[in-house]
Amino acid sequence: MKPIFVRGISNQFRLTLAIILSVILLVANHRLDPARESLSSALSPIQYLASLPGAMLDWSSESFATRNMLALQNKELLRQQLLMSERLQRFEHLRQENERLRALLGSPAYQDSRKMVAEVMEVASDPAHHYVVLNHGSRSGVFVGQPVVDAQGVVGQVVQVSEMTSRVLLLSDVSHGLPVRITRNDVRLVANGAGELDEIELRHVAKSTDIRVGDLLVTSGLGNRFPEGYPVARVIEVQTEDGQSYARVTAQPLAALDRIRYLLLIWPSPDSGVTLPHQVPVPAADHPPEEAKPDPNSTNGAPSTQGAASTAQGAATDANGGTNVNGANAATGAATTPPPAEVH
């Protein structure tokens, strides 16, 4: 008869066997690396299959979240489109009403002018001068005195042109002046740069002038340089002190002068009243000086005295019409001398 409980392997033997196997594995650990790598390669597909459900759940959640986000963006864009369509309809009504009023007053309607997008290549590092360099020059038809705007308002004007680039003087520069008017009451003023990118000054403003904080300043069209109606700045401070004859008025430019990248060059339309300058700074080889032509009414082929006088008078007009920067005459057209900066 067999006993009910059979005695197995003793605990001492099991402990001894475990110690021996541990020592063998410690000694042969580095030799098992190839076998371990082979086993890992064989188990890789199983690992991918095991992680597949979790990956599918993550992809599904991301897809649904992206779809919901796109749906929300689509709704917001549709809402903005409806609002812009409604504004466009109102603007169209105002445009038609403006055309009818101009027809009644006999005033010609301004036509769309030529425009060109330019990119800022360089910003002035000198804190005393505010200007940027654009990637278009005389080859693209850019001329000195050309107005430059961005999406918000007036930025400045071109003061120097080369073959491929042009320099734009910002309206915040201390040497820049711009004729403006208040849209609320059509009061005409001159906006001057204050040396700060976010501030311009309205100088010589009488205390009795009707000007308030929040008034919008737009170009007045005077000076035959900037077309009329472009937004310039908004009044942020009006100070009147006893003993002072004029009020101190400060405005903030609408254009973000400290982070501009793309600008818009504007050419005047034929009906805008803005005329192109008589002289454009281009290389002398492209436009050699014209020789005096003989007057058919004169004798011996000598140049006409009357024609010479007319030429001298026109040159004097151009010289007097330019504005000096740092004492230099703008009508000389020299490449090293900055062109006119102020507009009166």
CSV table of C-alpha atoms in Angstrom, one decimal:
chain,number,residue,atom,x,y,z
A,1,MET,CA,0.0,0.0,0.0
A,2,LYS,CA,1.4,3.4,-1.1
A,3,PRO,CA,1.5,6.2,1.4
A,4,ILE,CA,-1.0,9.0,1.0
A,5,PHE,CA,1.5,11.9,1.2
A,6,VAL,CA,4.7,11.4,-0.8
A,7,ARG,CA,7.7,13.4,0.3
A,8,GLY,CA,9.1,15.6,-2.5
A,9,ILE,CA,12.4,17.4,-3.2
A,10,SER,CA,13.8,19.0,-0.1
A,11,ASN,CA,14.0,22.8,0.2
A,12,GLN,CA,17.8,22.7,0.6
A,13,PHE,CA,18.1,21.1,-2.8
A,14,ARG,CA,15.8,23.7,-4.4
A,15,LEU,CA,17.8,26.5,-2.9
A,16,THR,CA,21.0,25.1,-4.1
A,17,LEU,CA,19.7,24.6,-7.6
A,18,ALA,CA,18.4,28.2,-7.8
A,19,ILE,CA,21.8,29.5,-6.6
A,20,ILE,CA,23.6,27.5,-9.3
A,21,LEU,CA,21.3,28.6,-12.1
A,22,SER,CA,21.7,32.3,-11.0
A,23,VAL,CA,25.4,32.1,-11.1
A,24,ILE,CA,25.3,30.5,-14.5
A,25,LEU,CA,23.0,33.2,-15.9
A,26,LEU,CA,25.3,35.9,-14.4
A,27,VAL,CA,28.4,34.5,-16.0
A,28,ALA,CA,26.7,33.8,-19.4
A,29,ASN,CA,24.7,37.1,-19.5
A,30,HIS,CA,26.8,38.8,-22.2
A,31,ARG,CA,26.7,35.6,-24.3
A,32,LEU,CA,23.0,35.5,-24.3
A,33,ASP,CA,22.7,38.9,-26.1
A,34,PRO,CA,22.4,37.5,-29.6
A,35,ALA,CA,19.7,35.1,-28.5
A,36,ARG,CA,17.9,37.9,-26.7
A,37,GLU,CA,18.0,40.0,-29.8
A,38,SER,CA,16.7,37.2,-32.0
A,39,LEU,CA,13.9,36.6,-29.6
A,40,SER,CA,13.0,40.3,-29.5
A,41,SER,CA,12.9,40.4,-33.3
A,42,ALA,CA,10.6,37.4,-33.4
A,43,LEU,CA,8.3,39.0,-30.8
A,44,SER,CA,8.1,42.4,-32.5
A,45,PRO,CA,5.1,41.6,-34.7
A,46,ILE,CA,3.3,40.4,-31.6
A,47,GLN,CA,4.1,43.6,-29.8
A,48,TYR,CA,2.7,45.7,-32.8
A,49,LEU,CA,-0.4,43.6,-32.8
A,50,ALA,CA,-0.8,44.1,-29.0
A,51,SER,CA,-0.4,47.9,-29.3
A,52,LEU,CA,-2.7,48.2,-32.3
A,53,PRO,CA,-6.0,48.6,-30.4
A,54,GLY,CA,-4.5,51.5,-28.3
A,55,ALA,CA,-3.1,53.2,-31.4
A,56,MET,CA,-6.5,52.9,-33.2
A,57,LEU,CA,-8.3,54.4,-30.2
A,58,ASP,CA,-5.8,57.3,-30.1
A,59,TRP,CA,-6.1,57.9,-33.9
A,60,SER,CA,-9.9,57.9,-33.6
A,61,SER,CA,-10.0,60.4,-30.8
A,62,GLU,CA,-7.6,62.7,-32.7
A,63,SER,CA,-9.6,62.4,-35.9
A,64,PHE,CA,-12.8,63.3,-34.1
A,65,ALA,CA,-11.2,66.2,-32.3
A,66,THR,CA,-9.7,67.6,-35.5
A,67,ARG,CA,-13.1,67.2,-37.3
A,68,ASN,CA,-14.9,69.1,-34.5
A,69,MET,CA,-12.2,71.8,-34.6
A,70,LEU,CA,-12.6,72.1,-38.4
A,71,ALA,CA,-16.4,72.3,-38.0
A,72,LEU,CA,-16.1,75.1,-35.5
A,73,GLN,CA,-13.7,77.0,-37.7
A,74,ASN,CA,-16.0,76.5,-40.6
A,75,LYS,CA,-18.9,78.0,-38.7
A,76,GLU,CA,-16.8,80.9,-37.5
A,77,LEU,CA,-15.6,81.6,-41.1
A,78,LEU,CA,-19.2,81.5,-42.4
A,79,ARG,CA,-20.3,83.9,-39.7
A,80,GLN,CA,-17.5,86.3,-40.6
A,81,GLN,CA,-18.3,85.9,-44.3
A,82,LEU,CA,-21.9,86.9,-43.6
A,83,LEU,CA,-20.8,89.9,-41.6
A,84,MET,CA,-18.4,91.0,-44.3
A,85,SER,CA,-21.0,90.5,-47.0
A,86,GLU,CA,-23.4,92.7,-45.0
A,87,ARG,CA,-20.7,95.4,-44.6
A,88,LEU,CA,-19.9,95.1,-48.3
A,89,GLN,CA,-23.5,95.7,-49.2
A,90,ARG,CA,-23.5,98.9,-47.0
A,91,PHE,CA,-20.3,100.1,-48.6
A,92,GLU,CA,-21.7,99.5,-52.0
A,93,HIS,CA,-24.7,101.6,-51.1
A,94,LEU,CA,-22.4,104.3,-49.8
A,95,ARG,CA,-20.2,104.1,-52.9
A,96,GLN,CA,-23.2,104.6,-55.2
A,97,GLU,CA,-24.5,107.5,-53.0
A,98,ASN,CA,-21.0,109.0,-53.2
A,99,GLU,CA,-21.0,108.8,-56.9
A,100,ARG,CA,-24.4,110.4,-57.2
A,101,LEU,CA,-23.3,113.3,-54.9
A,102,ARG,CA,-20.1,113.8,-56.9
A,103,ALA,CA,-22.2,113.9,-60.0
A,104,LEU,CA,-24.4,116.6,-58.5
A,105,LEU,CA,-21.4,118.6,-57.4
A,106,GLY,CA,-19.6,118.1,-60.7
A,107,SER,CA,-16.6,116.6,-59.0
A,108,PRO,CA,-14.8,113.8,-60.8
A,109,ALA,CA,-14.7,110.4,-59.2
A,110,TYR,CA,-11.3,109.0,-58.3
A,111,GLN,CA,-10.3,105.9,-60.2
A,112,ASP,CA,-8.4,102.9,-58.8
A,113,SER,CA,-4.7,103.5,-59.0
A,114,ARG,CA,-1.8,101.2,-59.6
A,115,LYS,CA,-0.5,99.3,-56.6
A,116,MET,CA,2.4,96.9,-55.9
A,117,VAL,CA,3.2,94.8,-52.9
A,118,ALA,CA,6.7,95.2,-51.5
A,119,GLU,CA,8.6,93.3,-48.8
A,120,VAL,CA,10.8,94.9,-46.2
A,121,MET,CA,14.4,93.9,-46.5
A,122,GLU,CA,16.1,96.0,-43.9
A,123,VAL,CA,15.1,98.1,-40.9
A,124,ALA,CA,17.1,101.1,-39.7
A,125,SER,CA,19.3,100.3,-36.8
A,126,ASP,CA,19.8,104.0,-35.9
A,127,PRO,CA,17.2,105.0,-33.3
A,128,ALA,CA,17.4,108.6,-34.5
A,129,HIS,CA,16.1,107.7,-38.0
A,130,HIS,CA,13.1,105.6,-38.8
A,131,TYR,CA,13.2,104.1,-42.3
A,132,VAL,CA,12.9,100.7,-44.0
A,133,VAL,CA,14.3,99.3,-47.2
A,134,LEU,CA,12.0,97.7,-49.7
A,135,ASN,CA,12.8,95.1,-52.5
A,136,HIS,CA,11.6,97.3,-55.4
A,137,GLY,CA,13.3,100.2,-57.0
A,138,SER,CA,13.4,102.3,-60.1
A,139,ARG,CA,13.2,99.2,-62.3
A,140,SER,CA,9.7,98.6,-60.9
A,141,GLY,CA,8.7,102.3,-61.4
A,142,VAL,CA,9.2,103.4,-57.8
A,143,PHE,CA,9.8,107.1,-57.5
A,144,VAL,CA,10.8,109.6,-54.8
A,145,GLY,CA,7.8,110.8,-52.8
A,146,GLN,CA,5.7,107.8,-53.5
A,147,PRO,CA,3.2,107.0,-50.7
A,148,VAL,CA,3.5,103.7,-48.9
A,149,VAL,CA,0.7,102.1,-46.8
A,150,ASP,CA,-0.1,98.8,-45.1
A,151,ALA,CA,-3.3,97.1,-44.2
A,152,GLN,CA,-4.1,99.6,-41.4
A,153,GLY,CA,-3.0,103.0,-42.8
A,154,VAL,CA,-0.2,105.2,-44.0
A,155,VAL,CA,3.4,104.1,-43.3
A,156,GLY,CA,5.5,106.8,-44.9
A,157,GLN,CA,6.9,107.8,-48.3
A,158,VAL,CA,9.8,106.8,-50.5
A,159,VAL,CA,12.8,109.1,-50.1
A,160,GLN,CA,15.5,107.3,-52.0
A,161,VAL,CA,15.4,105.0,-55.0
A,162,SER,CA,18.1,102.7,-56.5
A,163,GLU,CA,17.9,100.2,-59.3
A,164,MET,CA,16.5,97.3,-57.2
A,165,THR,CA,15.7,98.8,-53.8
A,166,SER,CA,14.1,101.9,-52.3
A,167,ARG,CA,14.2,103.6,-48.9
A,168,VAL,CA,10.9,104.5,-47.1
A,169,LEU,CA,10.9,107.2,-44.5
A,170,LEU,CA,8.4,106.3,-41.8
A,171,LEU,CA,5.9,108.9,-40.7
A,172,SER,CA,7.2,108.6,-37.1
A,173,ASP,CA,10.6,110.1,-38.1
A,174,VAL,CA,11.2,113.6,-36.8
A,175,SER,CA,11.9,114.9,-40.3
A,176,HIS,CA,8.6,113.7,-41.7
A,177,GLY,CA,5.5,115.8,-42.1
A,178,LEU,CA,2.2,114.9,-43.5
A,179,PRO,CA,-0.9,117.1,-44.2
A,180,VAL,CA,-4.0,115.5,-42.6
A,181,ARG,CA,-7.5,116.3,-41.8
A,182,ILE,CA,-10.0,115.3,-39.1
A,183,THR,CA,-12.8,113.2,-40.5
A,184,ARG,CA,-15.3,114.5,-37.9
A,185,ASN,CA,-15.1,118.2,-38.9
A,186,ASP,CA,-12.6,118.4,-41.8
A,187,VAL,CA,-10.1,120.5,-39.8
A,188,ARG,CA,-6.8,120.4,-41.6
A,189,LEU,CA,-3.5,120.0,-39.7
A,190,VAL,CA,0.0,118.8,-40.2
A,191,ALA,CA,1.2,115.5,-38.5
A,192,ASN,CA,4.9,115.5,-37.7
A,193,GLY,CA,7.0,112.6,-36.5
A,194,ALA,CA,8.0,112.5,-32.8
A,195,GLY,CA,10.8,110.1,-33.0
A,196,GLU,CA,8.7,107.2,-31.5
A,197,LEU,CA,7.2,104.4,-33.6
A,198,ASP,CA,3.9,104.6,-31.8
A,199,GLU,CA,3.5,108.4,-31.6
A,200,ILE,CA,3.2,111.4,-33.9
A,201,GLU,CA,2.6,115.1,-33.0
A,202,LEU,CA,0.2,117.7,-34.3
A,203,ARG,CA,2.1,121.0,-33.9
A,204,HIS,CA,0.8,124.6,-33.8
A,205,VAL,CA,-2.7,123.6,-33.0
A,206,ALA,CA,-4.7,126.5,-31.6
A,207,LYS,CA,-6.5,126.0,-28.3
A,208,SER,CA,-9.8,126.9,-30.0
A,209,THR,CA,-9.4,124.1,-32.5
A,210,ASP,CA,-12.2,121.5,-32.3
A,211,ILE,CA,-10.1,118.4,-31.8
A,212,ARG,CA,-10.9,115.5,-29.4
A,213,VAL,CA,-9.4,112.3,-28.2
A,214,GLY,CA,-10.4,109.5,-30.6
A,215,ASP,CA,-10.6,111.7,-33.7
A,216,LEU,CA,-9.5,109.9,-36.9
A,217,LEU,CA,-6.8,111.6,-39.0
A,218,VAL,CA,-6.7,110.9,-42.7
A,219,THR,CA,-4.6,112.3,-45.5
A,220,SER,CA,-6.0,115.6,-46.8
A,221,GLY,CA,-4.6,115.4,-50.3
A,222,LEU,CA,-2.7,118.6,-50.0
A,223,GLY,CA,0.9,118.8,-51.2
A,224,ASN,CA,0.2,116.6,-54.3
A,225,ARG,CA,1.8,113.6,-52.8
A,226,PHE,CA,-0.5,111.5,-50.7
A,227,PRO,CA,-4.0,110.7,-52.2
A,228,GLU,CA,-6.9,111.9,-50.1
A,229,GLY,CA,-8.7,109.7,-47.6
A,230,TYR,CA,-6.0,107.2,-46.4
A,231,PRO,CA,-6.2,106.7,-42.6
A,232,VAL,CA,-3.1,108.0,-40.8
A,233,ALA,CA,-3.6,108.0,-37.0
A,234,ARG,CA,-6.0,108.5,-34.1
A,235,VAL,CA,-5.8,111.2,-31.5
A,236,ILE,CA,-4.9,109.8,-28.1
A,237,GLU,CA,-4.1,113.0,-26.1
A,238,VAL,CA,-5.0,116.7,-26.2
A,239,GLN,CA,-3.3,119.0,-23.6
A,240,THR,CA,-4.0,122.7,-23.1
A,241,GLU,CA,-1.8,124.5,-20.6
A,242,ASP,CA,-2.1,128.0,-19.3
A,243,GLY,CA,0.4,130.4,-20.7
A,244,GLN,CA,0.8,128.3,-23.9
A,245,SER,CA,-0.5,129.6,-27.2
A,246,TYR,CA,-1.0,126.2,-28.7
A,247,ALA,CA,-2.4,122.9,-27.6
A,248,ARG,CA,-0.2,119.8,-27.4
A,249,VAL,CA,-1.9,117.0,-29.5
A,250,THR,CA,-0.5,113.5,-29.7
A,251,ALA,CA,-1.8,110.8,-32.1
A,252,GLN,CA,-1.0,107.1,-32.5
A,253,PRO,CA,-0.3,105.8,-36.0
A,254,LEU,CA,-2.8,103.2,-37.2
A,255,ALA,CA,0.0,101.3,-39.0
A,256,ALA,CA,2.1,98.9,-36.9
A,257,LEU,CA,5.4,100.5,-37.6
A,258,ASP,CA,7.3,98.3,-35.3
A,259,ARG,CA,6.4,95.0,-37.0
A,260,ILE,CA,5.7,95.8,-40.7
A,261,ARG,CA,6.8,93.2,-43.3
A,262,TYR,CA,4.7,93.7,-46.4
A,263,LEU,CA,3.8,97.2,-47.7
A,264,LEU,CA,1.8,98.6,-50.5
A,265,LEU,CA,3.3,101.1,-53.0
A,266,ILE,CA,0.7,103.4,-54.5
A,267,TRP,CA,0.9,105.2,-57.8
A,268,PRO,CA,-1.4,108.2,-58.2
A,269,SER,CA,-4.4,107.9,-60.6
A,270,PRO,CA,-4.8,110.5,-63.4
A,271,ASP,CA,-7.9,111.9,-61.7
A,272,SER,CA,-6.6,112.0,-58.1
A,273,GLY,CA,-4.9,115.4,-58.5
A,274,VAL,CA,-1.6,113.9,-57.4
A,275,THR,CA,1.3,114.5,-59.8
A,276,LEU,CA,4.5,112.5,-60.3
A,277,PRO,CA,7.7,114.3,-59.5
A,278,HIS,CA,9.6,115.9,-62.4
A,279,GLN,CA,12.8,114.2,-61.5
A,280,VAL,CA,13.3,110.6,-60.6
A,281,PRO,CA,16.7,109.6,-59.3
A,282,VAL,CA,18.0,107.2,-61.9
A,283,PRO,CA,21.5,106.5,-63.2
A,284,ALA,CA,22.9,109.4,-65.3
A,285,ALA,CA,23.8,106.9,-68.1
A,286,ASP,CA,20.2,106.0,-68.7
A,287,HIS,CA,19.1,109.6,-69.1
A,288,PRO,CA,21.9,111.8,-70.4
A,289,PRO,CA,21.5,115.5,-70.2
A,290,GLU,CA,19.6,117.0,-73.1
A,291,GLU,CA,21.5,119.3,-75.3
A,292,ALA,CA,20.1,122.7,-76.2
A,293,LYS,CA,18.1,122.5,-79.4
A,294,PRO,CA,18.3,125.3,-81.9
A,295,ASP,CA,15.3,127.6,-82.2
A,296,PRO,CA,13.9,127.7,-85.8
A,297,ASN,CA,13.0,131.3,-85.3
A,298,SER,CA,16.6,132.2,-84.3
A,299,THR,CA,19.4,133.0,-86.6
A,300,ASN,CA,22.7,131.1,-87.3
A,301,GLY,CA,21.3,128.1,-85.4
A,302,ALA,CA,21.9,129.7,-82.0
A,303,PRO,CA,19.8,128.5,-79.1
A,304,SER,CA,16.7,130.6,-78.4
A,305,THR,CA,17.1,133.0,-75.5
A,306,GLN,CA,13.4,132.6,-74.7
A,307,GLY,CA,13.7,128.8,-74.5
A,308,ALA,CA,16.8,129.0,-72.2
A,309,ALA,CA,14.9,131.4,-69.9
A,310,SER,CA,11.9,129.0,-69.8
A,311,THR,CA,14.3,126.1,-68.9
A,312,ALA,CA,15.9,128.1,-66.2
A,313,GLN,CA,12.5,129.1,-64.8
A,314,GLY,CA,11.4,125.4,-64.7
A,315,ALA,CA,14.6,124.4,-62.9
A,316,ALA,CA,14.0,127.2,-60.4
A,317,THR,CA,10.5,126.0,-59.9
A,318,ASP,CA,11.7,122.4,-59.2
A,319,ALA,CA,14.3,123.6,-56.8
A,320,ASN,CA,11.9,125.8,-54.9
A,321,GLY,CA,9.3,123.1,-54.8
A,322,GLY,CA,11.6,120.6,-53.0
A,323,THR,CA,12.0,120.3,-49.3
A,324,ASN,CA,15.5,120.2,-47.7
A,325,VAL,CA,16.6,117.5,-45.3
A,326,ASN,CA,19.6,118.4,-43.1
A,327,GLY,CA,20.2,121.5,-45.3
A,328,ALA,CA,20.4,119.5,-48.6
A,329,ASN,CA,18.3,120.6,-51.6
A,330,ALA,CA,16.0,117.7,-52.6
A,331,ALA,CA,16.0,118.8,-56.3
A,332,THR,CA,19.6,117.8,-56.9
A,333,GLY,CA,18.7,114.1,-57.1
A,334,ALA,CA,22.0,113.1,-55.6
A,335,ALA,CA,22.2,109.4,-54.6
A,336,THR,CA,24.0,110.1,-51.4
A,337,THR,CA,21.7,112.9,-50.2
A,338,PRO,CA,18.3,111.9,-48.7
A,339,PRO,CA,15.3,113.1,-50.8
A,340,PRO,CA,12.6,115.3,-49.4
A,341,ALA,CA,11.0,114.1,-46.2
A,342,GLU,CA,8.4,116.7,-45.4
A,343,VAL,CA,5.3,117.5,-47.3
A,344,HIS,CA,3.6,120.9,-47.1
